[in-house]
PDB file of C-alpha atoms in Angstrom:
ATOM      1  CA  MET A  29     -15.550  16.132  43.811  1.00  0.00           C
ATOM      2  CA  GLU A  30     -16.720  19.763  43.828  1.00  0.00           C
ATOM      3  CA  GLY A  31     -16.179  19.969  47.595  1.00  0.00           C
ATOM      4  CA  GLY A  32     -12.679  18.475  47.207  1.00  0.00           C
ATOM      5  CA  ALA A  33     -11.815  21.083  44.563  1.00  0.00           C
ATOM      6  CA  ARG A  34     -12.941  23.922  46.825  1.00  0.00           C
ATOM      7  CA  TRP A  35     -10.976  22.470  49.773  1.00  0.00           C
ATOM      8  CA  MET A  36      -7.820  22.524  47.627  1.00  0.00           C
ATOM      9  CA  GLY A  37      -8.422  26.164  46.696  1.00  0.00           C
ATOM     10  CA  ALA A  38      -9.132  25.479  42.994  1.00  0.00           C
ATOM     11  CA  GLU A  39     -12.169  26.112  40.864  1.00  0.00           C
ATOM     12  CA  PRO A  40     -14.289  23.092  40.050  1.00  0.00           C
ATOM     13  CA  ARG A  41     -13.656  21.725  36.564  1.00  0.00           C
ATOM     14  CA  ALA A  42     -15.445  19.312  34.264  1.00  0.00           C
ATOM     15  CA  SER A  43     -12.462  16.943  33.950  1.00  0.00           C
ATOM     16  CA  CYS A  44     -12.672  13.395  35.243  1.00  0.00           C
ATOM     17  CA  LEU A  45     -10.234  10.628  36.051  1.00  0.00           C
ATOM     18  CA  PRO A  46      -9.352   7.849  33.563  1.00  0.00           C
ATOM     19  CA  SER A  47     -11.697   4.898  33.554  1.00  0.00           C
ATOM     20  CA  HIS A  48      -9.176   2.569  35.231  1.00  0.00           C
ATOM     21  CA  TRP A  49      -9.182   4.706  38.390  1.00  0.00           C
ATOM     22  CA  CYS A  50     -11.845   4.136  40.966  1.00  0.00           C
ATOM     23  CA  LEU A  51     -11.324   7.347  42.941  1.00  0.00           C
ATOM     24  CA  ARG A  52     -13.824   9.147  45.080  1.00  0.00           C
ATOM     25  CA  ALA A  53     -12.960  12.413  46.770  1.00  0.00           C
ATOM     26  CA  CYS A  54     -15.428  13.874  49.246  1.00  0.00           C
ATOM     27  CA  VAL A  55     -15.482  16.048  52.261  1.00  0.00           C
ATOM     28  CA  ASP A  56     -16.082  14.732  55.731  1.00  0.00           C
ATOM     29  CA  ARG A  57     -18.565  17.202  57.095  1.00  0.00           C
ATOM     30  CA  GLN A  58     -17.173  16.896  60.603  1.00  0.00           C
ATOM     31  CA  SER A  59     -13.436  17.205  59.865  1.00  0.00           C
ATOM     32  CA  SER A  60     -13.648  19.028  56.471  1.00  0.00           C
ATOM     33  CA  ARG A  61     -10.865  16.701  55.148  1.00  0.00           C
ATOM     34  CA  PRO A  62     -11.004  15.006  51.762  1.00  0.00           C
ATOM     35  CA  TYR A  63     -10.424  11.323  51.493  1.00  0.00           C
ATOM     36  CA  THR A  64     -10.036   8.843  48.663  1.00  0.00           C
ATOM     37  CA  GLU A  65     -11.031   5.256  48.190  1.00  0.00           C
ATOM     38  CA  CYS A  66     -10.217   2.384  45.799  1.00  0.00           C
ATOM     39  CA  GLY A  67      -6.990   3.917  44.438  1.00  0.00           C
ATOM     40  CA  PRO A  68      -4.492   1.467  42.821  1.00  0.00           C
ATOM     41  CA  ALA A  69      -1.927  -0.165  45.036  1.00  0.00           C
ATOM     42  CA  GLY A  70       1.084   1.921  45.877  1.00  0.00           C
ATOM     43  CA  VAL A  71      -0.593   5.336  45.350  1.00  0.00           C
ATOM     44  CA  PRO A  72      -0.901   7.543  48.469  1.00  0.00           C
ATOM     45  CA  GLN A  73      -4.474   7.787  49.595  1.00  0.00           C
ATOM     46  CA  ASP A  74      -4.730  11.461  50.552  1.00  0.00           C
ATOM     47  CA  ILE A  75      -3.491  13.084  47.354  1.00  0.00           C
ATOM     48  CA  GLY A  76      -5.336  15.660  45.280  1.00  0.00           C
ATOM     49  CA  HIS A  77      -7.030  15.298  41.937  1.00  0.00           C
ATOM     50  CA  GLU A  78      -4.304  17.161  40.033  1.00  0.00           C
ATOM     51  CA  GLN A  79      -1.586  14.831  41.392  1.00  0.00           C
ATOM     52  CA  VAL A  80      -3.566  11.750  40.359  1.00  0.00           C
ATOM     53  CA  ILE A  81      -3.924  13.074  36.814  1.00  0.00           C
ATOM     54  CA  GLY A  82      -0.200  13.703  36.698  1.00  0.00           C
ATOM     55  CA  VAL A  83       0.540  10.119  37.719  1.00  0.00           C
ATOM     56  CA  THR A  84      -1.744   8.610  35.093  1.00  0.00           C
ATOM     57  CA  GLN A  85      -0.410  10.560  32.126  1.00  0.00           C
ATOM     58  CA  SER A  86       2.419   8.884  30.229  1.00  0.00           C
ATOM     59  CA  THR A  87       5.501  10.946  29.545  1.00  0.00           C
ATOM     60  CA  VAL A  88       7.012   8.516  27.032  1.00  0.00           C
ATOM     61  CA  ALA A  89       6.889   9.656  23.389  1.00  0.00           C
ATOM     62  CA  PRO A  90       5.234   7.063  21.109  1.00  0.00           C
ATOM     63  CA  ASP A  91       8.096   7.148  18.578  1.00  0.00           C
ATOM     64  CA  SER A  92      10.968   6.923  21.066  1.00  0.00           C
ATOM     65  CA  HIS A  93      11.235   3.140  21.009  1.00  0.00           C
ATOM     66  CA  PRO A  94      14.511   2.004  19.365  1.00  0.00           C
ATOM     67  CA  LEU A  95      12.690  -0.421  17.067  1.00  0.00           C
ATOM     68  CA  VAL A  96      10.471   2.361  15.769  1.00  0.00           C
ATOM     69  CA  GLN A  97      13.374   4.752  15.269  1.00  0.00           C
ATOM     70  CA  ARG A  98      15.562   2.177  13.511  1.00  0.00           C
ATOM     71  CA  TRP A  99      13.109   0.361  11.233  1.00  0.00           C
ATOM     72  CA  LEU A 100       9.752   2.069  10.940  1.00  0.00           C
ATOM     73  CA  VAL A 101      10.650   5.749  10.763  1.00  0.00           C
ATOM     74  CA  PRO A 102      12.890   5.249   7.669  1.00  0.00           C
ATOM     75  CA  LEU A 103       9.961   3.605   5.901  1.00  0.00           C
ATOM     76  CA  ALA A 104       7.905   6.739   6.491  1.00  0.00           C
ATOM     77  CA  GLN A 105      10.682   8.966   5.189  1.00  0.00           C
ATOM     78  CA  SER A 106      11.782   7.052   2.082  1.00  0.00           C
ATOM     79  CA  ASN A 107       9.663   5.595  -0.708  1.00  0.00           C
ATOM     80  CA  ALA A 108      12.650   3.596  -1.948  1.00  0.00           C
ATOM     81  CA  ARG A 109      13.123   1.802   1.381  1.00  0.00           C
ATOM     82  CA  LEU A 110       9.427   0.968   1.639  1.00  0.00           C
ATOM     83  CA  ALA A 111       9.378  -0.387  -1.928  1.00  0.00           C
ATOM     84  CA  LEU A 112      12.579  -2.411  -1.443  1.00  0.00           C
ATOM     85  CA  LEU A 113      11.310  -3.973   1.772  1.00  0.00           C
ATOM     86  CA  VAL A 114       8.022  -5.091   0.224  1.00  0.00           C
ATOM     87  CA  PHE A 115       9.806  -6.240  -2.947  1.00  0.00           C
ATOM     88  CA  ALA A 116      12.235  -8.377  -0.909  1.00  0.00           C
ATOM     89  CA  VAL A 117       9.470  -9.971   1.163  1.00  0.00           C
ATOM     90  CA  SER A 118       7.447 -10.757  -1.954  1.00  0.00           C
ATOM     91  CA  LEU A 119      10.465 -12.213  -3.752  1.00  0.00           C
ATOM     92  CA  VAL A 120      11.321 -14.452  -0.796  1.00  0.00           C
ATOM     93  CA  VAL A 121       7.740 -15.750  -0.637  1.00  0.00           C
ATOM     94  CA  HIS A 122       7.694 -16.442  -4.388  1.00  0.00           C
ATOM     95  CA  LEU A 123      11.031 -18.260  -4.301  1.00  0.00           C
ATOM     96  CA  ALA A 124       9.869 -20.336  -1.330  1.00  0.00           C
ATOM     97  CA  CYS A 125       6.939 -21.533  -3.499  1.00  0.00           C
ATOM     98  CA  TYR A 126       9.016 -21.994  -6.660  1.00  0.00           C
ATOM     99  CA  ASN A 127       8.973 -25.797  -6.648  1.00  0.00           C
ATOM    100  CA  GLU A 128       5.179 -25.823  -6.570  1.00  0.00           C
ATOM    101  CA  LEU A 129       4.967 -23.069  -9.186  1.00  0.00           C
ATOM    102  CA  SER A 130       7.282 -24.914 -11.585  1.00  0.00           C
ATOM    103  CA  THR A 131       4.795 -27.762 -11.900  1.00  0.00           C
ATOM    104  CA  SER A 132       2.565 -25.620 -14.147  1.00  0.00           C
ATOM    105  CA  VAL A 133       2.041 -27.294 -17.527  1.00  0.00           C
ATOM    106  CA  PHE A 134       0.051 -24.513 -19.227  1.00  0.00           C
ATOM    107  CA  ILE A 135       2.447 -23.574 -22.016  1.00  0.00           C
ATOM    108  CA  LYS A 136       0.069 -22.025 -24.536  1.00  0.00           C
ATOM    109  CA  TYR A 137       2.053 -18.816 -24.980  1.00  0.00           C
ATOM    110  CA  PRO A 138       5.503 -20.390 -25.067  1.00  0.00           C
ATOM    111  CA  SER A 139       4.169 -22.730 -27.761  1.00  0.00           C
ATOM    112  CA  HIS A 140       2.716 -19.823 -29.697  1.00  0.00           C
ATOM    113  CA  ALA A 141       6.055 -18.027 -29.468  1.00  0.00           C
ATOM    114  CA  ALA A 142       7.920 -21.079 -30.808  1.00  0.00           C
ATOM    115  CA  ASN A 143       5.476 -21.394 -33.715  1.00  0.00           C
ATOM    116  CA  PHE A 144       5.802 -17.664 -34.398  1.00  0.00           C
ATOM    117  CA  LEU A 145       9.581 -17.953 -34.670  1.00  0.00           C
ATOM    118  CA  ASN A 146       9.134 -20.819 -37.118  1.00  0.00           C
ATOM    119  CA  GLY A 147       6.830 -18.735 -39.309  1.00  0.00           C
ATOM    120  CA  GLU A 148       3.693 -20.563 -38.214  1.00  0.00           C
ATOM    121  CA  GLY A 149       0.581 -19.746 -36.208  1.00  0.00           C
ATOM    122  CA  GLU A 150       0.237 -16.027 -35.410  1.00  0.00           C
ATOM    123  CA  ALA A 151       3.050 -15.290 -37.879  1.00  0.00           C
ATOM    124  CA  GLN A 152       0.623 -16.081 -40.726  1.00  0.00           C
ATOM    125  CA  ARG A 153      -2.747 -14.943 -39.347  1.00  0.00           C
ATOM    126  CA  ALA A 154      -4.412 -12.424 -37.042  1.00  0.00           C
ATOM    127  CA  PHE A 155      -3.569 -12.833 -33.402  1.00  0.00           C
ATOM    128  CA  THR A 156      -5.829 -15.158 -31.469  1.00  0.00           C
ATOM    129  CA  CYS A 157      -4.111 -14.469 -28.145  1.00  0.00           C
ATOM    130  CA  SER A 158      -2.761 -11.566 -26.123  1.00  0.00           C
ATOM    131  CA  PRO A 159      -0.287  -9.707 -28.377  1.00  0.00           C
ATOM    132  CA  LEU A 160       1.746  -8.222 -25.527  1.00  0.00           C
ATOM    133  CA  TYR A 161       2.207 -11.510 -23.724  1.00  0.00           C
ATOM    134  CA  LEU A 162       3.121 -13.258 -26.938  1.00  0.00           C
ATOM    135  CA  TYR A 163       5.815 -10.649 -27.546  1.00  0.00           C
ATOM    136  CA  TYR A 164       7.040 -11.227 -23.998  1.00  0.00           C
ATOM    137  CA  TRP A 165       7.664 -14.868 -24.777  1.00  0.00           C
ATOM    138  CA  LEU A 166       9.258 -13.957 -28.078  1.00  0.00           C
ATOM    139  CA  GLY A 167      11.685 -11.837 -26.063  1.00  0.00           C
ATOM    140  CA  VAL A 168      12.345 -14.740 -23.692  1.00  0.00           C
ATOM    141  CA  ALA A 169      13.005 -16.982 -26.701  1.00  0.00           C
ATOM    142  CA  LYS A 170      15.497 -14.476 -28.159  1.00  0.00           C
ATOM    143  CA  VAL A 171      17.330 -13.628 -24.927  1.00  0.00           C
ATOM    144  CA  PHE A 172      17.140 -16.860 -22.913  1.00  0.00           C
ATOM    145  CA  GLY A 173      16.688 -19.411 -25.695  1.00  0.00           C
ATOM    146  CA  GLY A 174      13.049 -20.070 -24.776  1.00  0.00           C
ATOM    147  CA  SER A 175      13.835 -21.296 -21.255  1.00  0.00           C
ATOM    148  CA  LEU A 176      10.625 -21.785 -19.276  1.00  0.00           C
ATOM    149  CA  HIS A 177      12.462 -21.279 -15.986  1.00  0.00           C
ATOM    150  CA  ALA A 178      13.901 -17.956 -17.170  1.00  0.00           C
ATOM    151  CA  GLY A 179      10.471 -16.779 -18.303  1.00  0.00           C
ATOM    152  CA  ARG A 180       8.966 -17.773 -14.957  1.00  0.00           C
ATOM    153  CA  ILE A 181      11.689 -16.039 -12.919  1.00  0.00           C
ATOM    154  CA  VAL A 182      11.318 -12.803 -14.866  1.00  0.00           C
ATOM    155  CA  GLN A 183       7.589 -12.958 -14.276  1.00  0.00           C
ATOM    156  CA  ILE A 184       8.134 -13.567 -10.550  1.00  0.00           C
ATOM    157  CA  LEU A 185      10.308 -10.446 -10.413  1.00  0.00           C
ATOM    158  CA  ALA A 186       7.473  -8.531 -12.088  1.00  0.00           C
ATOM    159  CA  GLY A 187       5.087  -9.866  -9.446  1.00  0.00           C
ATOM    160  CA  ALA A 188       7.375  -8.596  -6.688  1.00  0.00           C
ATOM    161  CA  VAL A 189       7.401  -5.176  -8.380  1.00  0.00           C
ATOM    162  CA  ASN A 190       3.586  -5.263  -8.283  1.00  0.00           C
ATOM    163  CA  CYS A 191       3.657  -5.580  -4.504  1.00  0.00           C
ATOM    164  CA  ALA A 192       6.120  -2.680  -4.246  1.00  0.00           C
ATOM    165  CA  LEU A 193       3.850  -0.506  -6.412  1.00  0.00           C
ATOM    166  CA  ILE A 194       0.880  -1.384  -4.200  1.00  0.00           C
ATOM    167  CA  ALA A 195       2.888  -0.166  -1.202  1.00  0.00           C
ATOM    168  CA  LEU A 196       3.830   3.090  -2.907  1.00  0.00           C
ATOM    169  CA  ILE A 197       0.270   3.771  -4.032  1.00  0.00           C
ATOM    170  CA  GLY A 198      -1.044   3.063  -0.536  1.00  0.00           C
ATOM    171  CA  LYS A 199       1.498   5.431   0.964  1.00  0.00           C
ATOM    172  CA  GLY A 200       0.655   8.128  -1.567  1.00  0.00           C
ATOM    173  CA  LEU A 201      -3.084   7.888  -1.011  1.00  0.00           C
ATOM    174  CA  PHE A 202      -3.011   7.400   2.768  1.00  0.00           C
ATOM    175  CA  ASP A 203       0.246   6.971   4.691  1.00  0.00           C
ATOM    176  CA  TRP A 204       3.228   4.607   5.002  1.00  0.00           C
ATOM    177  CA  ARG A 205       1.402   2.279   7.421  1.00  0.00           C
ATOM    178  CA  VAL A 206      -1.377   1.623   4.907  1.00  0.00           C
ATOM    179  CA  GLY A 207       1.188   1.202   2.139  1.00  0.00           C
ATOM    180  CA  LEU A 208       3.272  -1.274   4.122  1.00  0.00           C
ATOM    181  CA  LEU A 209       0.231  -3.331   5.134  1.00  0.00           C
ATOM    182  CA  ALA A 210      -1.189  -3.378   1.593  1.00  0.00           C
ATOM    183  CA  GLY A 211       2.162  -4.338   0.092  1.00  0.00           C
ATOM    184  CA  LEU A 212       2.707  -7.198   2.542  1.00  0.00           C
ATOM    185  CA  CYS A 213      -0.837  -8.447   1.981  1.00  0.00           C
ATOM    186  CA  GLY A 214      -0.116  -8.472  -1.755  1.00  0.00           C
ATOM    187  CA  ALA A 215       3.136 -10.389  -1.146  1.00  0.00           C
ATOM    188  CA  LEU A 216       1.211 -13.092   0.718  1.00  0.00           C
ATOM    189  CA  TYR A 217      -1.855 -13.161  -1.567  1.00  0.00           C
ATOM    190  CA  LEU A 218      -2.009 -16.678  -3.028  1.00  0.00           C
ATOM    191  CA  PRO A 219      -3.699 -15.791  -6.367  1.00  0.00           C
ATOM    192  CA  PHE A 220      -0.906 -13.297  -7.056  1.00  0.00           C
ATOM    193  CA  ILE A 221       1.709 -15.953  -6.321  1.00  0.00           C
ATOM    194  CA  ALA A 222      -0.036 -18.551  -8.472  1.00  0.00           C
ATOM    195  CA  HIS A 223      -0.436 -16.212 -11.450  1.00  0.00           C
ATOM    196  CA  ASP A 224       3.158 -15.003 -11.220  1.00  0.00           C
ATOM    197  CA  GLY A 225       4.366 -18.561 -11.532  1.00  0.00           C
ATOM    198  CA  SER A 226       2.000 -19.530 -14.358  1.00  0.00           C
ATOM    199  CA  PHE A 227       2.300 -18.656 -18.007  1.00  0.00           C
ATOM    200  CA  VAL A 228      -0.615 -16.221 -18.156  1.00  0.00           C
ATOM    201  CA  ALA A 229      -0.771 -12.496 -18.810  1.00  0.00           C
ATOM    202  CA  ALA A 230      -2.326 -11.522 -15.461  1.00  0.00           C
ATOM    203  CA  THR A 231       0.988 -10.471 -13.888  1.00  0.00           C
ATOM    204  CA  TRP A 232       1.794  -7.998 -16.648  1.00  0.00           C
ATOM    205  CA  VAL A 233      -1.755  -6.627 -16.773  1.00  0.00           C
ATOM    206  CA  ILE A 234      -1.638  -5.923 -13.035  1.00  0.00           C
ATOM    207  CA  LEU A 235       1.844  -4.404 -13.359  1.00  0.00           C
ATOM    208  CA  LEU A 236       0.809  -1.995 -16.106  1.00  0.00           C
ATOM    209  CA  ASN A 237      -2.430  -0.989 -14.381  1.00  0.00           C
ATOM    210  CA  LEU A 238      -0.635  -0.315 -11.104  1.00  0.00           C
ATOM    211  CA  LEU A 239       2.065   1.587 -12.965  1.00  0.00           C
ATOM    212  CA  SER A 240      -0.546   3.801 -14.605  1.00  0.00           C
ATOM    213  CA  ILE A 241      -2.113   4.636 -11.213  1.00  0.00           C
ATOM    214  CA  TRP A 242       1.295   5.371  -9.704  1.00  0.00           C
ATOM    215  CA  CYS A 243       2.093   7.647 -12.650  1.00  0.00           C
ATOM    216  CA  LEU A 244      -1.047   9.634 -11.891  1.00  0.00           C
ATOM    217  CA  GLN A 245       0.286  10.242  -8.408  1.00  0.00           C
ATOM    218  CA  TRP A 246       3.655  11.171  -9.889  1.00  0.00           C
ATOM    219  CA  GLU A 247       1.903  13.685 -12.154  1.00  0.00           C
ATOM    220  CA  ARG A 248       1.432  15.976  -9.134  1.00  0.00           C
ATOM    221  CA  ARG A 249       5.223  16.269  -8.817  1.00  0.00           C
ATOM    222  CA  ARG A 250       6.146  16.075 -12.526  1.00  0.00           C
ATOM    223  CA  PRO A 251       3.302  17.655 -14.527  1.00  0.00           C
ATOM    224  CA  GLY A 252       3.036  16.161 -17.999  1.00  0.00           C
ATOM    225  CA  VAL A 253       5.554  13.330 -17.558  1.00  0.00           C
ATOM    226  CA  GLY A 254       3.470  11.200 -15.210  1.00  0.00           C
ATOM    227  CA  LEU A 255       0.348  11.589 -17.354  1.00  0.00           C
ATOM    228  CA  LEU A 256       2.229  10.590 -20.499  1.00  0.00           C
ATOM    229  CA  LEU A 257       3.832   7.507 -18.957  1.00  0.00           C
ATOM    230  CA  GLY A 258       0.550   6.489 -17.316  1.00  0.00           C
ATOM    231  CA  ALA A 259      -1.320   6.727 -20.605  1.00  0.00           C
ATOM    232  CA  LEU A 260       1.390   4.605 -22.243  1.00  0.00           C
ATOM    233  CA  ALA A 261       0.979   2.002 -19.491  1.00  0.00           C
ATOM    234  CA  VAL A 262      -2.785   1.917 -20.064  1.00  0.00           C
ATOM    235  CA  GLY A 263      -2.248   1.376 -23.789  1.00  0.00           C
ATOM    236  CA  LEU A 264       0.163  -1.495 -23.190  1.00  0.00           C
ATOM    237  CA  SER A 265      -2.222  -3.006 -20.633  1.00  0.00           C
ATOM    238  CA  ALA A 266      -4.976  -2.991 -23.250  1.00  0.00           C
ATOM    239  CA  CYS A 267      -2.659  -4.938 -25.564  1.00  0.00           C
ATOM    240  CA  ALA A 268      -2.450  -7.642 -22.927  1.00  0.00           C
ATOM    241  CA  ARG A 269      -6.107  -7.536 -21.847  1.00  0.00           C
ATOM    242  CA  PRO A 270      -8.684  -5.092 -23.235  1.00  0.00           C
ATOM    243  CA  ASN A 271     -10.286  -4.287 -19.872  1.00  0.00           C
ATOM    244  CA  GLY A 272      -7.304  -2.035 -19.191  1.00  0.00           C
ATOM    245  CA  LEU A 273      -9.141   0.541 -21.303  1.00  0.00           C
ATOM    246  CA  LEU A 274     -11.472   1.080 -18.350  1.00  0.00           C
ATOM    247  CA  LEU A 275      -8.759   3.338 -16.920  1.00  0.00           C
ATOM    248  CA  ALA A 276      -8.718   5.601 -19.983  1.00  0.00           C
ATOM    249  CA  PRO A 277     -11.636   7.857 -18.881  1.00  0.00           C
ATOM    250  CA  PHE A 278      -9.900   8.579 -15.586  1.00  0.00           C
ATOM    251  CA  PHE A 279      -6.780   9.707 -17.435  1.00  0.00           C
ATOM    252  CA  ALA A 280      -8.893  11.940 -19.680  1.00  0.00           C
ATOM    253  CA  CYS A 281     -10.560  13.577 -16.663  1.00  0.00           C
ATOM    254  CA  PHE A 282      -7.206  13.989 -14.967  1.00  0.00           C
ATOM    255  CA  ALA A 283      -5.792  15.671 -18.055  1.00  0.00           C
ATOM    256  CA  LEU A 284      -8.754  18.021 -18.528  1.00  0.00           C
ATOM    257  CA  TYR A 285      -9.269  19.011 -14.892  1.00  0.00           C
ATOM    258  CA  PRO A 286      -6.427  21.570 -14.574  1.00  0.00           C
ATOM    259  CA  ARG A 287      -7.918  23.720 -17.350  1.00  0.00           C
ATOM    260  CA  ARG A 288     -11.379  23.398 -15.853  1.00  0.00           C
ATOM    261  CA  ALA A 289     -10.029  24.427 -12.443  1.00  0.00           C
ATOM    262  CA  ALA A 290      -8.402  27.454 -14.064  1.00  0.00           C
ATOM    263  CA  GLY A 291     -11.864  28.776 -15.005  1.00  0.00           C
ATOM    264  CA  ALA A 292     -12.398  27.434 -18.548  1.00  0.00           C
ATOM    265  CA  SER A 293     -15.816  26.055 -19.407  1.00  0.00           C
ATOM    266  CA  TRP A 294     -16.263  22.335 -20.002  1.00  0.00           C
ATOM    267  CA  ARG A 295     -17.257  23.076 -23.612  1.00  0.00           C
ATOM    268  CA  SER A 296     -14.016  24.897 -24.360  1.00  0.00           C
ATOM    269  CA  VAL A 297     -11.979  22.265 -22.503  1.00  0.00           C
ATOM    270  CA  VAL A 298     -13.470  19.365 -24.487  1.00  0.00           C
ATOM    271  CA  LEU A 299     -13.430  21.079 -27.881  1.00  0.00           C
ATOM    272  CA  SER A 300      -9.915  22.453 -27.598  1.00  0.00           C
TER     273      SER A 300
END
């Protein structure tokens, strides 16, 4: 290859051909002419190394495909479009499974809500169940007359919002490809679908926890507002299931870090 480079009047370089080329350029000592062997069909056999490299390099831009320009690029540019796409896919999947989901017979919380409205059960004693989820079913009883189908549909919509929040968080932490993949995986995740169609508090716990994480990301654009809304979401999540309080230390660190980064000591930050 060094002799071929000298014959062409160029300095030898350390570059090499792509692995799918089987090219050998040498110098015939008698004729001092380079020759090549094993080139792919249709490529002239006595061409130089620089020409071969030019043939193998693609000149097509990776984002020039019409499908990419029309569908994928807008997802990278707009959070709303990404969230709406994942929300729609999740909602379609949930509705496709609605007949199976409607066979759930676990009606503990709807029964508690009915007793509460009649002045019985939790209306006369300390709560023995999730307060937030009980209030949800009290709202369903007031607005929809206690319809189980209405309560299930509202919960399915909340489950679709969960998938959209997963997509937004993934995009915020990584990029839109990760967000889209994570959101679609959430839309097809069977435990999510089963819980969204059952009368349990898991859907609302997940929604509030995801909302709190998304608010932390929003805090970078809206200082103060995102932290306040995220802390409120953590508090409501704890009313549905106490393990939501595990997120509280992260919010405290997030709130204290700006002052620490400004040069204040940890002692003054904590005591102030």
